[in-house]
XYZ file of C-alpha atoms in Angstrom:
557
model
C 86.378 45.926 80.740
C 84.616 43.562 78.091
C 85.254 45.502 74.902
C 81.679 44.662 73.658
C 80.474 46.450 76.776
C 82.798 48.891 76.058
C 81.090 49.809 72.962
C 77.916 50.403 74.682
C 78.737 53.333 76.945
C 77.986 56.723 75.984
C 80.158 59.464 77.476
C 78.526 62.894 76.808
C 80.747 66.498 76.004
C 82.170 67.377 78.794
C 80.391 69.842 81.638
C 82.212 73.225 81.274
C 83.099 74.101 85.008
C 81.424 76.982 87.071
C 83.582 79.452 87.003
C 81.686 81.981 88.901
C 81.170 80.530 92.245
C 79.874 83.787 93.349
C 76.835 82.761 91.698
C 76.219 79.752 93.619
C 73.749 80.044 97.027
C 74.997 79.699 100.318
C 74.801 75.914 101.730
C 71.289 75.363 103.016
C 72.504 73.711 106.497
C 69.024 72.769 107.902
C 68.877 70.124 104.804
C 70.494 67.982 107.457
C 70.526 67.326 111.361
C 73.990 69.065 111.899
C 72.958 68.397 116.232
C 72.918 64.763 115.154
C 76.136 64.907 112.976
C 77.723 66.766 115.927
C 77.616 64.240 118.183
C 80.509 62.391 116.000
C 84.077 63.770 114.970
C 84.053 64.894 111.255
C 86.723 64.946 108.912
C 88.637 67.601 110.624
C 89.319 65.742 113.621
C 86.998 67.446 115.576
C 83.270 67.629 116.887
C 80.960 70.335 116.365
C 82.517 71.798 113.167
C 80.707 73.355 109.908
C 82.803 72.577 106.946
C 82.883 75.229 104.638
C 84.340 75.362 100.803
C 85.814 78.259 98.973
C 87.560 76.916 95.792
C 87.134 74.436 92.777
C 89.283 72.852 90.913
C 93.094 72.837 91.004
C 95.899 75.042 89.146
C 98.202 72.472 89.914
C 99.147 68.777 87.900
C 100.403 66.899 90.672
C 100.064 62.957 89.049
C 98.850 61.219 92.493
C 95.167 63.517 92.587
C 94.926 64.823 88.697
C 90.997 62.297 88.919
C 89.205 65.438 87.940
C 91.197 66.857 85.133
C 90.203 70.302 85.985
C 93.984 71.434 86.787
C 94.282 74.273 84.287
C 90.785 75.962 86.192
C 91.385 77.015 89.119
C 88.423 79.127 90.798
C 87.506 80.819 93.891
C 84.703 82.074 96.001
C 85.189 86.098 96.168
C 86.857 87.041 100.128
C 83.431 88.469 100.691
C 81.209 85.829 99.821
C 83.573 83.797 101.816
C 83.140 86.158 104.953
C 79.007 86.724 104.418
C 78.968 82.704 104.937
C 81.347 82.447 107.762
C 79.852 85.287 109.244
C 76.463 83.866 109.104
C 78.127 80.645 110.551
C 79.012 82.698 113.622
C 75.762 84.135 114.302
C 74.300 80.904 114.401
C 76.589 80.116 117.448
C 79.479 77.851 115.115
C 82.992 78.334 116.582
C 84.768 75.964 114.609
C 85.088 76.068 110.934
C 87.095 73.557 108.789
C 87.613 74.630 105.440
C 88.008 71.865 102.903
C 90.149 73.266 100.131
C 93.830 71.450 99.629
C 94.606 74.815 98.460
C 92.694 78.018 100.096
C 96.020 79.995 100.365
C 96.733 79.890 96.643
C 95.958 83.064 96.324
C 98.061 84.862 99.191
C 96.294 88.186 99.206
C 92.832 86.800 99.561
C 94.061 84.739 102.049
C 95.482 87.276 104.044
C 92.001 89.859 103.618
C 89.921 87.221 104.782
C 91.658 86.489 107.829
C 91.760 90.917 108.418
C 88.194 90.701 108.182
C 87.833 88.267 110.552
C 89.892 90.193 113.317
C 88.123 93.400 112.212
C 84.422 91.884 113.030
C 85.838 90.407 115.826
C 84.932 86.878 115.766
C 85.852 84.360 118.158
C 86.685 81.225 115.651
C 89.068 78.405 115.334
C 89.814 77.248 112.057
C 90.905 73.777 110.976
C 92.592 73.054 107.423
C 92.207 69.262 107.524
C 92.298 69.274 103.617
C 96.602 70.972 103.876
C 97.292 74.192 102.955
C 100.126 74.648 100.301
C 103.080 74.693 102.665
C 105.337 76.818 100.132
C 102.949 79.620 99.132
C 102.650 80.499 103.322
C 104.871 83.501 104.124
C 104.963 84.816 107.696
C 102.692 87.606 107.745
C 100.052 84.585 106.354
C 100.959 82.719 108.694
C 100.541 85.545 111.952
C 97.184 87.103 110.531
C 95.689 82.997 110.554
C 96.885 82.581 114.013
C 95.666 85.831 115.209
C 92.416 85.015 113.525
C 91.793 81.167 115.503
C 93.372 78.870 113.421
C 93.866 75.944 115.468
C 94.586 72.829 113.146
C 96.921 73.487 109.597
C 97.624 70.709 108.170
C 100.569 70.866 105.345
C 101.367 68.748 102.527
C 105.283 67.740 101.956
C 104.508 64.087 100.184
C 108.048 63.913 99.173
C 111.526 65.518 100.628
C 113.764 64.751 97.571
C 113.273 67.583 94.926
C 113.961 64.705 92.054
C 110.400 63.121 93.221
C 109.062 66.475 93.646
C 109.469 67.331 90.058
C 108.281 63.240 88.718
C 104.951 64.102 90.614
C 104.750 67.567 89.507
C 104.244 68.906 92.936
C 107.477 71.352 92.402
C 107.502 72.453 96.220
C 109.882 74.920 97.009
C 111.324 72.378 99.491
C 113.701 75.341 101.488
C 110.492 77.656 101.695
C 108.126 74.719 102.992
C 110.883 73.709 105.574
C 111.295 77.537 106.676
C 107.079 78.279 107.079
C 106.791 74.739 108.946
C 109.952 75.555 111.546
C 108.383 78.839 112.181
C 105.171 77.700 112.757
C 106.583 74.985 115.111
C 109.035 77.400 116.939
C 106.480 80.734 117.261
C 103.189 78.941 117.562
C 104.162 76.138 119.423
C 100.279 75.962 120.256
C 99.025 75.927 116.494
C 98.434 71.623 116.172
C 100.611 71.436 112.792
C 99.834 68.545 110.525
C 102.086 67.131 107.888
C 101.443 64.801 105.150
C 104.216 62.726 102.980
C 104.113 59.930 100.933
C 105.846 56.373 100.956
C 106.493 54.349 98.011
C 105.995 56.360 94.644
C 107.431 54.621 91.364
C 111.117 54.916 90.567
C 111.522 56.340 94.505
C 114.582 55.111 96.119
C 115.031 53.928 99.588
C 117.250 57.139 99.747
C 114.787 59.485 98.856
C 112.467 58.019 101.001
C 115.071 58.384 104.044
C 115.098 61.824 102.735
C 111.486 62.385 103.330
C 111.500 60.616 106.715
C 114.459 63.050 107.573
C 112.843 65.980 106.473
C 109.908 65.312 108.787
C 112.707 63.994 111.886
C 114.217 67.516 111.726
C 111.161 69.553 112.659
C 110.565 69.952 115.917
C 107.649 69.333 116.943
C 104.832 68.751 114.611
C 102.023 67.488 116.182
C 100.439 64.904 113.452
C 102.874 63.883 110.963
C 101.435 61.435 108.816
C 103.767 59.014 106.241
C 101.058 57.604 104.261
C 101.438 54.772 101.420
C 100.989 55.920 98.209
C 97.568 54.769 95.975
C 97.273 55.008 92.240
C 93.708 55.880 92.027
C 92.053 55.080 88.661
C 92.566 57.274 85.876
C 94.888 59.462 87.681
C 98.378 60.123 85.922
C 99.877 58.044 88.500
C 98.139 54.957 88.009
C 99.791 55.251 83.995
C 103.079 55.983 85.376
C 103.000 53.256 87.635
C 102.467 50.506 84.858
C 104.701 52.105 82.656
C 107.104 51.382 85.498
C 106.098 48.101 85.559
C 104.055 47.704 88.805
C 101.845 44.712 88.530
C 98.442 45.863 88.367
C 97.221 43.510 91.291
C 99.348 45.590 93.478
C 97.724 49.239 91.866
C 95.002 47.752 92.475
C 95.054 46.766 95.771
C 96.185 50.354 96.451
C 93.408 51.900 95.547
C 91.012 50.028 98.407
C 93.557 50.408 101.048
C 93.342 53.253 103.850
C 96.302 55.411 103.975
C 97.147 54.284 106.945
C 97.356 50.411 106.061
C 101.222 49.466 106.263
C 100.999 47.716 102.909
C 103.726 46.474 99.944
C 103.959 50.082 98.265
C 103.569 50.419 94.658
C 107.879 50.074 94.581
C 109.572 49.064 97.642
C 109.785 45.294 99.272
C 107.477 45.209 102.394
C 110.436 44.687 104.795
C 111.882 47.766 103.942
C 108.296 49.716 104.114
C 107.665 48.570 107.547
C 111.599 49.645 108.334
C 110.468 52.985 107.501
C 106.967 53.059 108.990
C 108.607 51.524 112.150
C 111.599 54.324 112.600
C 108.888 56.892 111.966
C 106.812 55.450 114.292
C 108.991 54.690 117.353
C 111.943 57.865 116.569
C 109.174 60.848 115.777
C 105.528 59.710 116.497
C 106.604 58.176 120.354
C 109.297 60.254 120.913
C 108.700 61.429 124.920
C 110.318 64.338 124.571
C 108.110 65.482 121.377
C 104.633 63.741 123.197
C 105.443 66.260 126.167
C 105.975 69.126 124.353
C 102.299 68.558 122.018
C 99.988 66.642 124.116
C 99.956 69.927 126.173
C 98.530 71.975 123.526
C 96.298 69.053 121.865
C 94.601 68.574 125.326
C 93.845 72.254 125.697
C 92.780 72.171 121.747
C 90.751 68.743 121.779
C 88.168 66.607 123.969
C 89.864 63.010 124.808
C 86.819 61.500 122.289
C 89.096 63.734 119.392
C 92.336 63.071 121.170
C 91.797 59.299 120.933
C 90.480 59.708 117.623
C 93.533 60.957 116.559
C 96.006 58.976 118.192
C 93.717 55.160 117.169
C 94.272 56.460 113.448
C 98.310 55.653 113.813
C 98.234 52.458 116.121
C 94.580 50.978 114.753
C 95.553 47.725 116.671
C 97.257 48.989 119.871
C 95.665 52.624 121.117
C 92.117 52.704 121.556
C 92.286 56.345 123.794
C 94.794 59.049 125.624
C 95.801 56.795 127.585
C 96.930 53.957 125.344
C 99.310 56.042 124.099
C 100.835 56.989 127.019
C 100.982 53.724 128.195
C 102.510 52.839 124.993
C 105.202 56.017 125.191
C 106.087 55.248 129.308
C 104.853 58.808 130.541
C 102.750 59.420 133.283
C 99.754 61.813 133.238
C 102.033 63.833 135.649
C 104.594 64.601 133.356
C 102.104 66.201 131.603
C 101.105 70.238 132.254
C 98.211 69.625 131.310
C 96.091 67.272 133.173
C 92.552 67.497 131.246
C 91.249 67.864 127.953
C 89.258 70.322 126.616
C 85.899 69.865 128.126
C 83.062 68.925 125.436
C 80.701 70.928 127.048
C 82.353 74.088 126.323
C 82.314 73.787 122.714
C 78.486 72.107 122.344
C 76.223 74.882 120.260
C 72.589 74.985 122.065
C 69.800 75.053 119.651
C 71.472 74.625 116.851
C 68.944 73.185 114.486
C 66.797 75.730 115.467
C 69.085 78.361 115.107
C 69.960 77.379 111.669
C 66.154 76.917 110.638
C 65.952 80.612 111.538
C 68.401 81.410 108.708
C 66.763 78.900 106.283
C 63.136 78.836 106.132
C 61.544 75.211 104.959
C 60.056 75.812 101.474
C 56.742 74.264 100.788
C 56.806 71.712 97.742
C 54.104 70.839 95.317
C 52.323 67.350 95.960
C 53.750 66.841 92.415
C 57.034 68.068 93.105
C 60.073 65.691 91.125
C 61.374 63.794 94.193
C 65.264 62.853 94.479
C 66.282 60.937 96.842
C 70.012 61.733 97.686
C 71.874 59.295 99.091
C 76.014 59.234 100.898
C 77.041 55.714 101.258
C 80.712 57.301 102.389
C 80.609 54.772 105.119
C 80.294 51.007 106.643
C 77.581 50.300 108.453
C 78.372 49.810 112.166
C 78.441 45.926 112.274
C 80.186 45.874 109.403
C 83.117 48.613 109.330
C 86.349 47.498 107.357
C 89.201 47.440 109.774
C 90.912 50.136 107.455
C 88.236 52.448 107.886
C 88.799 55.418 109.664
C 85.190 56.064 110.991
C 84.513 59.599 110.973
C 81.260 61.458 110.396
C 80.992 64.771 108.008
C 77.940 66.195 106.793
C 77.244 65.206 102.945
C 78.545 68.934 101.643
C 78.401 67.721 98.284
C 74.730 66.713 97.968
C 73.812 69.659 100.569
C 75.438 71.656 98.071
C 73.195 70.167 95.223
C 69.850 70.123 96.934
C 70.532 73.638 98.070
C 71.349 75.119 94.401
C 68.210 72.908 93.109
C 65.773 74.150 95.614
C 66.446 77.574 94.450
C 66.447 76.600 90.635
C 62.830 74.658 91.046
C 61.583 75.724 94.312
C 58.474 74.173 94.841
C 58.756 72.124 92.102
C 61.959 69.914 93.415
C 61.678 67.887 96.804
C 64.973 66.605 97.692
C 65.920 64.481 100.750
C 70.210 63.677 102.269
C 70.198 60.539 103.454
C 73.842 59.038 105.071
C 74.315 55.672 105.398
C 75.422 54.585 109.558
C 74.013 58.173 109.805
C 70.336 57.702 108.770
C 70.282 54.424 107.948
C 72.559 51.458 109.535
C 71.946 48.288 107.542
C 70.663 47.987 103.793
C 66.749 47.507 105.428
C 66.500 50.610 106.832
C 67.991 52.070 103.813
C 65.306 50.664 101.556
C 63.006 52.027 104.463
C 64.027 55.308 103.953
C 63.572 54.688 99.766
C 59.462 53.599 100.480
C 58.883 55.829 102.897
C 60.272 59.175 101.089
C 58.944 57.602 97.244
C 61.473 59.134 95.218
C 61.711 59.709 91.386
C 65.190 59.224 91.175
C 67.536 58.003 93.407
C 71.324 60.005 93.218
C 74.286 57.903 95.151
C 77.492 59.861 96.110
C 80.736 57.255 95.967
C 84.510 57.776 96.876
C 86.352 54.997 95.622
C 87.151 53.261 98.641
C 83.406 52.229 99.015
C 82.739 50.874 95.696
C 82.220 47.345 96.569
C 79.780 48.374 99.418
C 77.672 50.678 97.035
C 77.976 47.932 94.221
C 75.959 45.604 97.026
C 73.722 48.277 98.265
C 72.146 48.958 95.173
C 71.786 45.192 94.197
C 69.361 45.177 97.441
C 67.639 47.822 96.569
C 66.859 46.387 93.361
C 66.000 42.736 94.972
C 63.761 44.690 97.092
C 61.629 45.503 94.123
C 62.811 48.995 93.564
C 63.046 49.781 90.223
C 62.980 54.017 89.714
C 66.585 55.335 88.256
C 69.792 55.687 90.227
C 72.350 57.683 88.912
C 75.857 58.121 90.809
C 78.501 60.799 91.283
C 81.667 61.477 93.318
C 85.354 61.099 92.838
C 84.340 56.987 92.285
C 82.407 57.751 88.552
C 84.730 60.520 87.897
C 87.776 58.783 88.128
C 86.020 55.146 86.588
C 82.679 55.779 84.849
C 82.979 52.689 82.273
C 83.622 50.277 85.134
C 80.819 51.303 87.375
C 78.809 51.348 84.243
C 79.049 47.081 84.334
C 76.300 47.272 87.144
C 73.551 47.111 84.605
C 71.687 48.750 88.011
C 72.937 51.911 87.196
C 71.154 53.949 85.031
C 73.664 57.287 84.830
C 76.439 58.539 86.141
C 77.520 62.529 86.690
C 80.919 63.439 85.642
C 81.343 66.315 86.857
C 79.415 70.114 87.638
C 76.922 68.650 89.675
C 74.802 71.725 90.049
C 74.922 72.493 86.458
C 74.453 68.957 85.083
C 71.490 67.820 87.774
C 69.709 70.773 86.518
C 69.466 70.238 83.161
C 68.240 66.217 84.071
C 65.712 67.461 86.404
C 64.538 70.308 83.934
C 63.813 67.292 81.111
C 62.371 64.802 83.944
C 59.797 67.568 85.161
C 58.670 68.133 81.430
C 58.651 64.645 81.063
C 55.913 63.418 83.425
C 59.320 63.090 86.275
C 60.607 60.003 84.436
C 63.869 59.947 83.066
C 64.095 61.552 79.819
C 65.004 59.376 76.684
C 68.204 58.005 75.829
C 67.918 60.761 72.850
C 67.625 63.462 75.303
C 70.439 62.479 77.814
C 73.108 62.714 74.577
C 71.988 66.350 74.719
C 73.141 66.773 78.498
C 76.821 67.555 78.874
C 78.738 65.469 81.884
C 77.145 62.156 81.995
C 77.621 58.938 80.520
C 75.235 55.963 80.366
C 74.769 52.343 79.379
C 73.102 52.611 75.831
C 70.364 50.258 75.851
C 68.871 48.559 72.652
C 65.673 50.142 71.330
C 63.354 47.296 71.250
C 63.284 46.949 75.341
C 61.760 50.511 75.072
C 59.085 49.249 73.413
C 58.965 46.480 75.646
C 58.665 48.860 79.613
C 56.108 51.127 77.473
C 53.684 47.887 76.728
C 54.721 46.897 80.731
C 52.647 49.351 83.034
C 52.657 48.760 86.798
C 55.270 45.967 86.445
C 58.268 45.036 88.401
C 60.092 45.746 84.899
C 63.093 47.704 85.478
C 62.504 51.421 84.238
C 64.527 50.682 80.930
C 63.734 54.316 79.527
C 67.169 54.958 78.463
């Protein structure tokens, strides 16, 4: 970054993190067209799913994910609350429920009370874990009560089989206990689709500790989506440091940060021949093994529709299986061989009236004509004639700005109009996006970014601003978390939220309301904790305030 540049960015104190989640409102789910959503398979794998979160933050260091820096704060919904939201979930007619966490069995006795209450209402759920439950802290009475209660997909995280690379990364898995909980959930619940994740190519790794990791995942029998995914050094992230202090070129960390996981890729340490060595024995010994494919595909088919299925099996041969029957093509076994013949049937898991039936549980509020207007915007996605060959094109709900409108709504009420708008969702090229902007007239636009889009969002909001749009756009998400100063360059961007996104989009909508809904001063934002903005030389204020009704950028700051 250009150090004069450098000089310019103000980073406010940092947001203290909500510790009492308690205190947050339930997810207002009519804020967007879940029917429409469900016609696509979200994040979990799987269509017609609600995802549902019941921690923040992490009590764990682990140097690959540490973006947030929130590892010592740890915090978690209360089993009740938890329930009370599931349980309205149910009523509503959802029967899947993916919860997000990475870790939502940290705690094992809440994680064993929530699944009793489940049995004791008696509701008929399955639950996905998409997100990997901490394979270690599982114990077998866990592991029965989550079965009993529906769960259908658990994924686990393993990353790395040799304990030396499990203490580098500060994972510290209890390797012998992980191994034990994943055998017995393959042997006793044959029917439970298991997920695993590792991790190829960490600094200082050698190509027998990787063998060690492709081993470890070789002598489990079966799990039904093993994943060996290359290792990225997201910005800011312990790993990133570790890898240059290793000496990795930072082209290649760089590189690994816009590649999907999937993407067979130099890693950050080995040669490429031996990485696609690895990749190719996991491929062809585990992932096409006949006997394992006979012994899953069973239980997948009962478990999935063949849109899922295919889904699934496209994500590990991007090039080569398009559907179900790719892959048995590709494996030489016949649908016969199968006990199964047919998957699930979609119609059987389809919720009728859903929108309606969730507008029954949350009643539209009625907003003031001069109501602050935020436009809030996920742009987690290509556009359809556009997608990047390493995207894996699934489609999830925004739960992160459905999470902010709804905890604004109730702060303001009829003061606050927000609007979730998804880009190959809502909008599916950057004209009907700056439709969507005219039409709605926002205050303030707010843009949700993960990393992997940056580029795309970069270009996005250069055509909103060559379409004449010139209100404020702030943006949040693991992107300005992890790399605030660099998306700060884009002299388009007026702000960008650290962290605490309830907390911190309060206090900035509190000061635009009092201030006639512009943005408050550049005075006023050093007073909000968890932001950081470009500081902006005084005399251009007094140029915008001598500039009504122009085309002039709103230089407020």
């Amino acid at each position: 970054m250009d150090s004069n540049l450098k000089k310019q960015v103000i980073k406010t104190t940092e947001r203290q993190q909500i510790n009492n989640l308690d205190s947050l409102p339930i997810y207002d789910r009519s804020l967007v067209n879940y029917e429409k959503y469900h016609q696509f398979i979200g994040h979990a794998g799987v269509k017609y799913s609600v995802a549902v979160q019941a921690t923040r933050g992490c009590p764990y260091r682990c140097f690959y994910c540490d973006v947030y820096k929130t590892t010592l704060h740890h915090y978690r919904r209360s089993v009740n609350n938890i329930f009370d939201e599931i349980k309205l979930l149910a009523d509503i007619g959802i029967k899947r429920i993916e919860f997000i966490d990475d870790i939502f069995n940290v705690k094992a006795k809440d994680f064993k009370e929530f699944f009793r209450l489940v049995l004791k209402h008696k509701l008929k759920l399955n639950f996905f874990f998409p997100s990997a439950l901490k394979g270690d802290l599982l114990d077998q009475e866990g592991i029965d009560l989550m079965v009993e209660a529906g769960a259908i997909g658990v994924n686990i995280s393993l990353e790395s089989g040799s304990d030396r690379m499990q203490k580098v990364m500060r994972k510290n898995l209890n390797l012998d206990k992980f191994y034990e909980n994943a055998r017995y959930i393959t042997e006793k619940y044959p029917h439970v689709v298991l997920g695993l994740n590792a991790m190829h190519g960490f600094p200082t790794e050698t190509e027998e500790e990787a063998m060690m990791t492709l081993d470890f995942i070789k002598s489990l029998k079966w799990i039904h989506f093993p994943y060996l995914l290359t290792v990225r050094a997201f910005p800011n992230t312990d790993l990133e440091k570790f890898a240059r202090e290793q000496g990795v070129p930072d082209e290649i960390i760089k590189k690994s940060q816009d590649l999907s996981y999937e993407d067979v890729t130099p890693s950050l340490n080995f040669r490429q021949d031996f990485t696609k060595g690895v990749k190719t024995i996991f491929l062809k010994d585990y992932v096409l093994n006949k006997e394992r494919l006979l012994s899953v595909l069973p239980h997948q088919m009962k478990h999935f529709c063949e849109d899922e299925l295919n889904q699934k099996y496209n994500s590990y041969f991007p090039s080569k299986v398009k559907t179900l029957d790719d892959l048995l093509k590709l494996a030489r076994i016949n649908k016969e061989e199968l006990k199964v013949q047919k998957c699930l049937d979609e119609e059987k898991i389809k919720i009728p009236n859903l929108n309606t039936e969730i507008r029954k549980k949350f009643p539209k509020q009625i907003k003031n004509k001069s109501a602050l207007k935020v436009l809030f915007m996920n742009l987690s996605g290509y556009y359809s004639n556009e997608t990047d060959s390493q995207e894996r094109v699934l489609m999830e709900p925004p739960l992160g700005l459905i999470a902010l409108q709804t905890y604004l709504d109730r702060e303001f009420k009829e003061k606050f109009n927000g609007k979730i708008a998804k880009s190959r969702m809502d909008f599916d090229n950057h004209s009907e996006m700056v439709k969507i902007i005219k039409d709605f007239n926002p205050d303030i636009i707010g843009i949700s970014v993960m990393t992997f889009y940056k580029d795309f969002v970069h270009r996005a909001i250069e055509f909103i601003r060559d379409a004449g749009i010139k209100i404020p756009i702030f943006l949040g998400g693991p992107y300005t978390t992890g790399d605030y100063q660099n998306a700060l360059q884009d002299e388009n961007i007026d702000l960008c939220l650290l962290g605490e996104g309830e907390k911190t989009l309060t206090d900035l909508v509190k000061r635009m309301i009092n201030n006639n809904n512009k943005l408050p001063s550049q005075k006023e934002l050093k007073e909000i904790p968890g932001i950081a903005f470009l500081q902006k030389p005084v005399y251009q204020n007094i140029e915008v305030n001598h500039k009504k009704n122009t085309n002039t950028k709103n230089l407020n700051l």
